[in-house]
Amino acid sequence: MPKLTIDELRKMRESAKKEIYLREGEFKGKVIVHMGTCGIAAGARAIMSAFLDEIDNRGITDIMFTSTGCAGLCSEEPMVTIEMEGSAPVRYGKLTPDKAKRIFDDHIINGDVVKEFVVGIGSERVG
Amino acid sequence: MAKKKRIEVMACAGTGCVSGGAFQIIDALEKELTAHGLIDEISIVPTGCNGFCGQGPLMVVIPDNIFYGWLTLDAIPHLVEEHFLKGRPVQKLMFTPPEEKEPFPLLSDIPFFRKQLLVVLRNKGIIDPEKIEDYVARDGYTALEKVLSSMPPDTVIGEISKSGLRGRGGAGFPTGTKWEIARKQEKTPRYLIANCDEGDPGAYMDRSVLESDPHSVIEGMSIAAYAIGSSDGFIYVRSEYPLAIERMKTALSQAREYGLLGSSILDSGFDFDIEIREGSGAFVCGEETSLIHSIEGDIPEPRQRPPFPAQSGLWGCPTVINNVETLANVPVIITRGSEWYSNIGTETSKGTKIFSLVGKINNTGLIEVPMGINLRDVVYEIGGGIPNGKEFKAVQTGGPSGGCIPASMLDSPIDYESLVEAGSMMGSGGMIVMDEDTCVVDVSKFFIQFTNDESCGKCVACRDGSEALLEVLDRIAGGEGREGDVEFLEELGAAVKDASMCGLGQTLPNPVLSTLNYFRDEYEAHVNEKRCPALVCRDMIQYYIDPDKCVGCLKCLKNCPTEAIMGELKYVHIIEQDKCSKCGQCLEECPPKISAVIKVTGNDMDSLEQLTEIVACAERKN
């Protein structure tokens, strides 16, 4: 490794920041993949991979990924819930990797909910 | 480029967690993640000390920010399957405070973390200390960049002076002033030393800084060296800190590789490099003139000041010695500005302070708080109060050089002046919490024993003074205290303070003097009534079994290491006092519902002795 100049150090900082973005905790949206036994059996892992590939390819650092258990609607699996800052959570069902890519483009990037895949909008009430 | 991760597991690998098996847990986690095919999307990041040491081994799962503590190897397979595969965080591994039923899943909700303000420890638990890229990503080396490209040395010193930063080693000398004195000396070369000879029992602030964020110390040192015009730096660290030394060595070689140390750093023409010097753990080496002698290869004894090291130090050259924590503050002050920094804290004490919170406290760990926070917040909010419903008695700050602060002063702020006013001192940041079961005579004895062992012996006041203090304290604790002993401690303590040459001797009577000030009645009870009110001093206590409560279950009898308990099943047990070693095992064995074993002191011992004899006769008659 040659000795750095100030400009090179700054470049190194920019690329290093991308590596640790998860730790900074600044996200404008959250993708929750339902990974209960039913979800996994219906192919939730492939959906997860599809989303991960998308953020990888586009170098996106402000979307957080998390997984959760069964949402109680096993017939609609695999499902994901997408929570974008300032709007109600949207739940999509019966997903395929292709559908996942479209949701990523339309909803996460452009902010348009993909109505035809939606299972529900908003959260269940907790009584 | 490696694939993006969806989860990062920040696994604490500070000394505390490592001794609890953190590396084995990391290995098991890696194995388990591989087995489930998750290793490509989840990364494990070993970090420095997270701070919540009482919960170790521990980890934080990012980005959800879920905190898991008290991890065991057995818990890992379940954790991986539930949380990482199925997305169901595991409740039973989360932190639950002693009085609560529901756990706190998120790190940010745990009261221990909530009241802290991280300046020095800004990167703890967030970066891998062995990766320079992680430090750089967190705006590391921006301060060095700024200094080398746009700030002349005098401006740097002015900025540090304006920030109000004072030495974190204990004495609180203004850092900017120290740098200025050194810069003004004509003699060259000038040297810079980072003091990491952390010797207070129970204190580990500097170790944690080196372990969790070594580059912040390197950057702080580089800026200090630039400001005073030095190109040679030393890190003086005790060899008892192997992990800190190893991580610092790694960090130094990375910095050299990138040209952040060495000649013409960042093409600026400024040369600077750092050597590690390992000390062998003598307490006196934390004193700056002794430390200098140690680096020079001489016997580490202090010398008279002035001249101060900033005027004439290492090999007779101007030398700035700053504490590790002081130096780790420097990059932040430069990046964020002196005005921002001086808004934190009190009128005379700016910024934050790291403390290691230990002793009789629910949340043991390393904390960073703004100066001026009161002790009550530290003990009850961050520390979570005293375990087992016991009463708070005092908090000891400043280690062997400090003193005890009683419950009546819990609302006083933590800053340099208030602590001195209370008869203690800031010290390097050890904070030992004591509950009602702590005897102040015993505590004083412990600290004087320590300083007596560690006194270098150069001056009489310290060498013989500590010996004499210890002799009297031993006598008092042993039930042989004489009239006038308490007054003698006071007089001798004051003399040792006045007549000693270095900080070790000048402060060693503080634990005695401060407890005499606040708990004089306890000393007097020891001397006049041969009574230890906290039931600690062995020569003044006895264990008894209350015959009305004893059910004769044999538990204490079987577990007594000296076979001092006689009795039979369903017959009242009796302790034979001449065989009893006063270890207290019987008290622990007796089931809480029965609570027949009691500890007594003073006059109670005589009355109970008679009672036991009567009972003993009665039982035998049956």
Short mmCIF file of C-alpha atoms in Angstrom, two decimals, chain A:
data_model
loop_
_atom_site.label_atom_id
_atom_site.label_comp_id
_atom_site.label_asym_id
_atom_site.label_seq_id
_atom_site.Cartn_x
_atom_site.Cartn_y
_atom_site.Cartn_z
CA MET A 1 0.00 0.00 0.00
CA PRO A 2 1.55 3.28 -1.06
CA LYS A 3 1.41 6.24 1.29
CA LEU A 4 -1.82 8.17 1.17
CA THR A 5 -2.35 11.76 0.21
CA ILE A 6 -5.25 13.69 1.68
CA ASP A 7 -7.35 13.08 -1.42
CA GLU A 8 -6.68 9.37 -1.33
CA LEU A 9 -7.58 9.24 2.34
CA ARG A 10 -10.88 10.95 1.55
CA LYS A 11 -11.62 8.46 -1.20
CA MET A 12 -10.81 5.59 1.11
CA ARG A 13 -13.20 7.09 3.68
CA GLU A 14 -16.05 7.30 1.19
CA SER A 15 -15.76 3.66 0.20
CA ALA A 16 -15.22 2.53 3.79
CA LYS A 17 -18.40 4.32 4.85
CA LYS A 18 -20.39 2.12 2.49
CA GLU A 19 -19.06 -0.96 4.22
CA ILE A 20 -20.34 0.03 7.65
CA TYR A 21 -23.60 1.79 6.76
CA LEU A 22 -25.67 -0.73 8.71
CA ARG A 23 -24.02 0.43 11.93
CA GLU A 24 -24.84 4.09 11.45
CA GLY A 25 -28.53 3.33 11.85
CA GLU A 26 -29.85 5.93 9.39
CA PHE A 27 -32.47 4.33 7.22
CA LYS A 28 -35.38 5.72 5.27
CA GLY A 29 -37.00 2.35 4.91
CA LYS A 30 -37.18 -1.16 6.18
CA VAL A 31 -37.81 -4.44 4.36
CA ILE A 32 -39.14 -7.14 6.62
CA VAL A 33 -39.08 -10.65 5.18
CA HIS A 34 -41.42 -13.08 6.88
CA MET A 35 -39.33 -16.11 7.69
CA GLY A 36 -41.57 -18.36 9.71
CA THR A 37 -41.51 -22.07 8.90
CA CYS A 38 -44.28 -21.42 6.36
CA GLY A 39 -42.37 -18.52 4.78
CA ILE A 40 -39.15 -20.47 4.49
CA ALA A 41 -40.99 -23.45 3.00
CA ALA A 42 -42.65 -21.19 0.42
CA GLY A 43 -39.32 -19.75 -0.67
CA ALA A 44 -38.69 -16.72 1.53
CA ARG A 45 -34.93 -17.21 1.28
CA ALA A 46 -34.97 -16.65 -2.48
CA ILE A 47 -36.94 -13.44 -1.93
CA MET A 48 -34.45 -12.29 0.67
CA SER A 49 -31.58 -12.99 -1.77
CA ALA A 50 -33.36 -11.11 -4.54
CA PHE A 51 -33.68 -8.01 -2.37
CA LEU A 52 -30.08 -8.29 -1.17
CA ASP A 53 -28.88 -8.53 -4.77
CA GLU A 54 -30.81 -5.40 -5.64
CA ILE A 55 -29.28 -3.26 -2.90
CA ASP A 56 -25.91 -4.72 -3.76
CA ASN A 57 -26.16 -3.86 -7.45
CA ARG A 58 -27.40 -0.37 -6.81
CA GLY A 59 -25.10 0.43 -3.87
CA ILE A 60 -28.03 1.43 -1.70
CA THR A 61 -27.21 2.16 1.95
CA ASP A 62 -30.37 3.56 3.48
CA ILE A 63 -32.61 0.51 3.42
CA MET A 64 -32.50 -1.88 6.31
CA PHE A 65 -33.24 -5.58 6.12
CA THR A 66 -34.74 -7.60 8.83
CA SER A 67 -36.65 -10.80 9.14
CA THR A 68 -39.56 -11.75 11.30
CA GLY A 69 -41.69 -14.77 12.04
CA CYS A 70 -44.99 -16.01 10.65
CA ALA A 71 -47.51 -13.23 10.04
CA GLY A 72 -50.50 -15.53 10.42
CA LEU A 73 -51.42 -15.61 6.76
CA CYS A 74 -49.46 -18.67 5.70
CA SER A 75 -51.33 -19.19 2.43
CA GLU A 76 -49.96 -15.87 1.14
CA GLU A 77 -46.30 -16.70 1.81
CA PRO A 78 -43.68 -15.76 0.87
CA MET A 79 -44.48 -12.29 2.15
CA VAL A 80 -42.57 -9.12 2.88
CA THR A 81 -43.61 -5.97 4.66
CA ILE A 82 -42.13 -2.70 3.49
CA GLU A 83 -42.05 0.25 5.82
CA MET A 84 -40.97 3.49 4.19
CA GLU A 85 -40.48 6.53 6.37
CA GLY A 86 -43.71 8.50 6.74
CA SER A 87 -46.09 5.97 5.24
CA ALA A 88 -48.05 2.97 6.49
CA PRO A 89 -46.45 -0.47 6.24
CA VAL A 90 -47.37 -2.34 3.08
CA ARG A 91 -47.54 -6.12 3.03
CA TYR A 92 -46.96 -8.02 -0.20
CA GLY A 93 -47.71 -11.73 -0.68
CA LYS A 94 -47.11 -14.70 -2.96
CA LEU A 95 -43.84 -13.26 -4.09
CA THR A 96 -41.30 -14.49 -6.58
CA PRO A 97 -37.81 -13.09 -7.12
CA ASP A 98 -39.09 -11.22 -10.19
CA LYS A 99 -41.95 -9.66 -8.29
CA ALA A 100 -39.48 -8.71 -5.58
CA LYS A 101 -37.36 -6.86 -8.12
CA ARG A 102 -40.38 -4.93 -9.34
CA ILE A 103 -41.39 -3.99 -5.81
CA PHE A 104 -37.86 -2.79 -5.24
CA ASP A 105 -37.94 -0.56 -8.32
CA ASP A 106 -41.44 0.81 -7.97
CA HIS A 107 -41.99 1.01 -4.25
CA ILE A 108 -38.60 1.41 -2.62
CA ILE A 109 -36.93 3.50 -5.27
CA ASN A 110 -39.85 5.43 -6.75
CA GLY A 111 -42.32 5.32 -3.87
CA ASP A 112 -45.20 3.75 -5.83
CA VAL A 113 -46.96 0.88 -4.12
CA VAL A 114 -47.32 -2.13 -6.47
CA LYS A 115 -51.03 -2.60 -5.92
CA GLU A 116 -51.46 -5.94 -7.66
CA PHE A 117 -49.18 -7.78 -5.16
CA VAL A 118 -50.51 -6.10 -2.03
CA VAL A 119 -52.03 -8.24 0.70
CA GLY A 120 -52.73 -5.41 3.10
CA ILE A 121 -51.78 -1.88 4.04
CA GLY A 122 -51.32 -0.80 7.64
CA SER A 123 -50.74 -2.94 10.70
CA GLU A 124 -53.19 -5.16 12.48
CA ARG A 125 -54.60 -3.56 15.55
CA VAL A 126 -53.27 -4.84 18.84
CA GLY A 127 -56.23 -5.10 21.19
#
